[in-house]
Amino acid sequence: MAKSSRGRGAAGEGGAGERREPGIGSGVGKAAVAARVSALRAALAHDLMRAGRVLERRGMIVAAEGDLSARITPDRILITRRGRRIGDLTPRDFVDLSLGEAPDSQGRAAASTEHRAHLAAYAARPDIEALAHAHPPGLSAFGVRGETPNLRALDEARDAIHAISVVPYAPSGTETLANVVAAALSGAEGKPACDVLILRSHGVLAVGGSVEEALARLEIAEHLAMTLLLAEGKE
């Protein structure tokens, strides 16, 4: 008696035993992974565009100053293009870079001139999911002095920022600056790992577990700096 073929072809019209790439609904496979990454990229770009508008509105950037980025996957980031006004970003104003991006790649050529510091930061600390670099005047004033604002002066600053420091001057956009940033964020030489870095003569960099956290840390640190500057000579 011939066996029924019913049930054998349930995998699809190609016949029993045929293996096909899992679809997006399965949660696995190249199509599903690509769809998730694409959706995440779009969401991160939206968050970064909002962060840029906030920084401009709060007077922390002028002209084409500053740069923003976020981690898409463990080894890839989304970063602003060079020469863009951070307060007027569009979805086209971002570049994808690998943490091991080739030195002469088109991506590096299109990305912010500070992409080396961003890549070094993400490589140094896997917990970093976003980075914001701006030029807030209060913190920049502390940088000119070579001083760090006292986090203990405000409860909000102490709670939101684990550590802040001024890093030695290094030319912007260089590997030297990238190495200095990575060391300060990692807590090299027995120092605490920092969430906010004041770059001598080149603004401030803040990191976080999300775009919102990096932005909030930058805002809180600047509020702290301005408060301390306004309080000088008032005691």
CSV table of C-alpha atoms in Angstrom, one decimal:
chain,number,residue,atom,x,y,z
A,1,MET,CA,0.0,0.0,0.0
A,2,ALA,CA,1.5,3.4,-1.0
A,3,LYS,CA,2.3,5.8,1.8
A,4,SER,CA,0.4,9.1,1.9
A,5,SER,CA,2.6,12.1,1.1
A,6,ARG,CA,0.3,14.3,3.2
A,7,GLY,CA,2.4,16.2,5.8
A,8,ARG,CA,5.7,15.5,4.0
A,9,GLY,CA,5.5,18.7,2.0
A,10,ALA,CA,4.4,21.0,4.8
A,11,ALA,CA,7.7,22.8,4.6
A,12,GLY,CA,6.7,24.3,1.3
A,13,GLU,CA,6.0,23.6,-2.3
A,14,GLY,CA,9.6,22.7,-3.0
A,15,GLY,CA,9.0,19.2,-1.5
A,16,ALA,CA,9.8,17.4,1.7
A,17,GLY,CA,13.3,18.0,3.2
A,18,GLU,CA,13.9,21.3,1.3
A,19,ARG,CA,15.7,23.9,3.5
A,20,ARG,CA,14.9,27.5,3.1
A,21,GLU,CA,16.2,30.7,4.7
A,22,PRO,CA,14.0,31.5,7.7
A,23,GLY,CA,11.7,34.4,7.2
A,24,ILE,CA,11.5,37.7,9.1
A,25,GLY,CA,8.7,36.4,11.3
A,26,SER,CA,10.9,33.5,12.5
A,27,GLY,CA,13.3,35.9,14.3
A,28,VAL,CA,16.3,34.2,12.9
A,29,GLY,CA,18.1,34.2,9.5
A,30,LYS,CA,19.7,36.9,7.5
A,31,ALA,CA,16.5,38.6,6.5
A,32,ALA,CA,15.3,38.9,10.1
A,33,VAL,CA,18.7,40.2,11.4
A,34,ALA,CA,18.9,42.7,8.5
A,35,ALA,CA,15.4,44.0,9.3
A,36,ARG,CA,16.1,44.4,13.0
A,37,VAL,CA,19.4,46.2,12.3
A,38,SER,CA,17.7,48.5,9.8
A,39,ALA,CA,14.9,49.3,12.3
A,40,LEU,CA,17.5,50.0,15.0
A,41,ARG,CA,19.5,52.2,12.7
A,42,ALA,CA,16.5,54.3,11.9
A,43,ALA,CA,15.5,54.6,15.6
A,44,LEU,CA,19.1,55.6,16.6
A,45,ALA,CA,19.2,58.2,13.8
A,46,HIS,CA,16.0,59.7,15.1
A,47,ASP,CA,17.4,59.9,18.6
A,48,LEU,CA,20.7,61.5,17.4
A,49,MET,CA,18.8,64.1,15.3
A,50,ARG,CA,16.8,65.0,18.4
A,51,ALA,CA,20.0,65.2,20.5
A,52,GLY,CA,21.5,67.6,17.9
A,53,ARG,CA,18.5,69.9,18.1
A,54,VAL,CA,18.7,69.9,21.9
A,55,LEU,CA,22.4,70.8,21.9
A,56,GLU,CA,21.9,73.6,19.4
A,57,ARG,CA,18.9,75.0,21.4
A,58,ARG,CA,20.9,75.0,24.6
A,59,GLY,CA,23.8,76.8,23.0
A,60,MET,CA,26.3,73.9,23.3
A,61,ILE,CA,27.2,74.0,19.6
A,62,VAL,CA,27.6,76.6,16.8
A,63,ALA,CA,28.1,76.2,13.1
A,64,ALA,CA,29.3,72.7,12.3
A,65,GLU,CA,30.8,72.0,15.7
A,66,GLY,CA,30.3,68.7,17.5
A,67,ASP,CA,29.5,65.2,16.5
A,68,LEU,CA,27.2,62.4,17.6
A,69,SER,CA,27.2,58.6,17.4
A,70,ALA,CA,25.5,55.4,18.6
A,71,ARG,CA,26.2,51.7,18.6
A,72,ILE,CA,24.2,49.7,16.1
A,73,THR,CA,25.7,46.3,16.7
A,74,PRO,CA,28.6,45.2,19.0
A,75,ASP,CA,31.1,46.1,16.2
A,76,ARG,CA,29.3,48.9,14.2
A,77,ILE,CA,28.4,52.4,14.9
A,78,LEU,CA,26.3,55.2,13.4
A,79,ILE,CA,28.1,58.6,13.3
A,80,THR,CA,27.4,62.0,11.9
A,81,ARG,CA,28.9,63.1,8.6
A,82,ARG,CA,31.6,65.6,8.6
A,83,GLY,CA,30.7,69.3,8.1
A,84,ARG,CA,27.1,68.9,9.0
A,85,ARG,CA,25.2,71.3,11.4
A,86,ILE,CA,24.3,69.1,14.3
A,87,GLY,CA,21.1,71.0,14.9
A,88,ASP,CA,19.9,70.4,11.4
A,89,LEU,CA,20.6,66.7,10.9
A,90,THR,CA,18.5,64.5,8.5
A,91,PRO,CA,18.5,60.7,8.1
A,92,ARG,CA,21.0,61.1,5.3
A,93,ASP,CA,23.6,62.8,7.6
A,94,PHE,CA,24.9,59.6,9.1
A,95,VAL,CA,27.6,57.1,8.2
A,96,ASP,CA,28.0,53.5,9.3
A,97,LEU,CA,31.5,52.5,10.5
A,98,SER,CA,33.0,49.3,11.7
A,99,LEU,CA,35.1,49.4,14.9
A,100,GLY,CA,37.8,47.9,12.6
A,101,GLU,CA,37.1,50.2,9.7
A,102,ALA,CA,40.0,50.3,7.2
A,103,PRO,CA,42.1,53.5,7.5
A,104,ASP,CA,41.4,54.5,3.8
A,105,SER,CA,37.7,53.5,3.6
A,106,GLN,CA,35.1,55.8,2.1
A,107,GLY,CA,33.2,55.6,5.3
A,108,ARG,CA,36.0,57.2,7.3
A,109,ALA,CA,36.4,59.9,4.6
A,110,ALA,CA,32.7,60.8,4.9
A,111,ALA,CA,32.4,60.5,8.7
A,112,SER,CA,33.0,63.3,11.3
A,113,THR,CA,36.7,64.2,11.6
A,114,GLU,CA,36.4,63.0,15.2
A,115,HIS,CA,35.5,59.4,14.2
A,116,ARG,CA,38.7,58.1,15.5
A,117,ALA,CA,37.9,59.1,19.0
A,118,HIS,CA,34.4,57.7,18.7
A,119,LEU,CA,35.7,54.3,17.5
A,120,ALA,CA,38.3,54.2,20.3
A,121,ALA,CA,35.6,54.9,22.9
A,122,TYR,CA,33.4,52.1,21.8
A,123,ALA,CA,36.3,49.7,21.5
A,124,ALA,CA,37.5,50.6,25.0
A,125,ARG,CA,34.2,50.1,26.7
A,126,PRO,CA,31.5,47.7,25.5
A,127,ASP,CA,28.9,49.3,27.8
A,128,ILE,CA,29.0,52.5,25.8
A,129,GLU,CA,26.0,52.8,23.5
A,130,ALA,CA,26.2,56.4,22.5
A,131,LEU,CA,28.6,59.4,22.5
A,132,ALA,CA,28.0,63.1,22.3
A,133,HIS,CA,30.7,65.7,21.6
A,134,ALA,CA,29.9,69.4,21.8
A,135,HIS,CA,31.4,72.7,22.9
A,136,PRO,CA,29.3,73.9,25.9
A,137,PRO,CA,30.8,77.2,27.1
A,138,GLY,CA,30.7,76.5,30.9
A,139,LEU,CA,32.6,73.2,30.7
A,140,SER,CA,34.9,74.7,28.0
A,141,ALA,CA,35.8,77.4,30.4
A,142,PHE,CA,36.9,74.8,32.9
A,143,GLY,CA,38.9,73.2,30.1
A,144,VAL,CA,40.7,76.4,29.4
A,145,ARG,CA,41.7,76.5,33.1
A,146,GLY,CA,42.6,72.9,33.1
A,147,GLU,CA,40.2,72.3,36.0
A,148,THR,CA,37.4,69.7,36.6
A,149,PRO,CA,34.1,70.9,38.1
A,150,ASN,CA,33.3,69.4,41.5
A,151,LEU,CA,30.5,66.8,41.0
A,152,ARG,CA,29.7,66.9,44.7
A,153,ALA,CA,28.4,70.5,44.3
A,154,LEU,CA,25.1,69.2,42.9
A,155,ASP,CA,23.3,66.0,43.8
A,156,GLU,CA,22.0,65.5,40.2
A,157,ALA,CA,25.6,65.6,38.8
A,158,ARG,CA,26.9,63.2,41.4
A,159,ASP,CA,24.1,60.7,40.7
A,160,ALA,CA,24.2,60.9,36.9
A,161,ILE,CA,28.0,61.1,36.3
A,162,HIS,CA,30.4,58.6,37.9
A,163,ALA,CA,33.5,60.6,37.1
A,164,ILE,CA,34.6,63.6,35.0
A,165,SER,CA,38.1,64.7,34.1
A,166,VAL,CA,40.1,67.0,31.9
A,167,VAL,CA,42.3,65.2,29.4
A,168,PRO,CA,45.6,66.5,28.1
A,169,TYR,CA,45.5,68.5,24.9
A,170,ALA,CA,45.9,66.5,21.6
A,171,PRO,CA,45.1,67.8,18.1
A,172,SER,CA,41.5,67.2,17.1
A,173,GLY,CA,40.8,64.3,14.8
A,174,THR,CA,44.1,62.5,15.5
A,175,GLU,CA,44.9,59.0,16.8
A,176,THR,CA,46.7,60.7,19.7
A,177,LEU,CA,43.4,62.2,20.9
A,178,ALA,CA,41.6,58.9,20.3
A,179,ASN,CA,44.1,57.1,22.5
A,180,VAL,CA,43.8,59.8,25.2
A,181,VAL,CA,40.0,59.5,25.2
A,182,ALA,CA,40.1,55.7,25.3
A,183,ALA,CA,42.4,55.7,28.3
A,184,ALA,CA,40.3,58.3,30.2
A,185,LEU,CA,37.1,56.5,29.6
A,186,SER,CA,38.6,53.1,30.6
A,187,GLY,CA,40.1,54.5,33.8
A,188,ALA,CA,43.7,53.8,33.0
A,189,GLU,CA,46.5,54.2,35.5
A,190,GLY,CA,44.3,53.6,38.5
A,191,LYS,CA,42.0,56.5,37.8
A,192,PRO,CA,38.2,56.0,37.7
A,193,ALA,CA,36.5,55.3,34.4
A,194,CYS,CA,34.9,58.6,33.2
A,195,ASP,CA,31.5,59.3,31.7
A,196,VAL,CA,32.3,62.9,30.8
A,197,LEU,CA,35.7,64.2,29.4
A,198,ILE,CA,36.7,67.8,29.0
A,199,LEU,CA,39.0,68.0,26.1
A,200,ARG,CA,41.5,70.8,26.4
A,201,SER,CA,40.7,73.4,23.7
A,202,HIS,CA,38.2,71.1,22.0
A,203,GLY,CA,35.0,70.9,23.9
A,204,VAL,CA,33.4,68.0,25.9
A,205,LEU,CA,32.6,64.4,25.3
A,206,ALA,CA,30.0,62.4,27.1
A,207,VAL,CA,29.0,58.7,26.9
A,208,GLY,CA,26.1,56.7,28.0
A,209,GLY,CA,24.1,53.5,27.7
A,210,SER,CA,21.7,55.3,25.4
A,211,VAL,CA,21.6,58.5,23.3
A,212,GLU,CA,19.4,60.0,26.0
A,213,GLU,CA,21.8,59.2,28.8
A,214,ALA,CA,24.8,60.6,26.9
A,215,LEU,CA,22.9,63.7,26.2
A,216,ALA,CA,21.6,64.1,29.7
A,217,ARG,CA,25.1,63.7,31.2
A,218,LEU,CA,26.4,66.4,28.9
A,219,GLU,CA,23.5,68.7,29.9
A,220,ILE,CA,23.9,68.0,33.6
A,221,ALA,CA,27.7,68.5,33.5
A,222,GLU,CA,27.2,71.9,31.7
A,223,HIS,CA,24.5,72.9,34.2
A,224,LEU,CA,27.0,72.1,37.0
A,225,ALA,CA,29.8,74.0,35.4
A,226,MET,CA,27.7,77.1,34.8
A,227,THR,CA,26.4,77.0,38.4
A,228,LEU,CA,29.9,76.9,39.8
A,229,LEU,CA,31.1,79.7,37.5
A,230,LEU,CA,28.1,81.9,38.6
A,231,ALA,CA,28.8,81.1,42.3
A,232,GLU,CA,32.4,82.2,42.2
A,233,GLY,CA,33.1,85.0,44.6
A,234,LYS,CA,29.6,84.8,46.1
A,235,GLU,CA,30.6,82.9,49.2
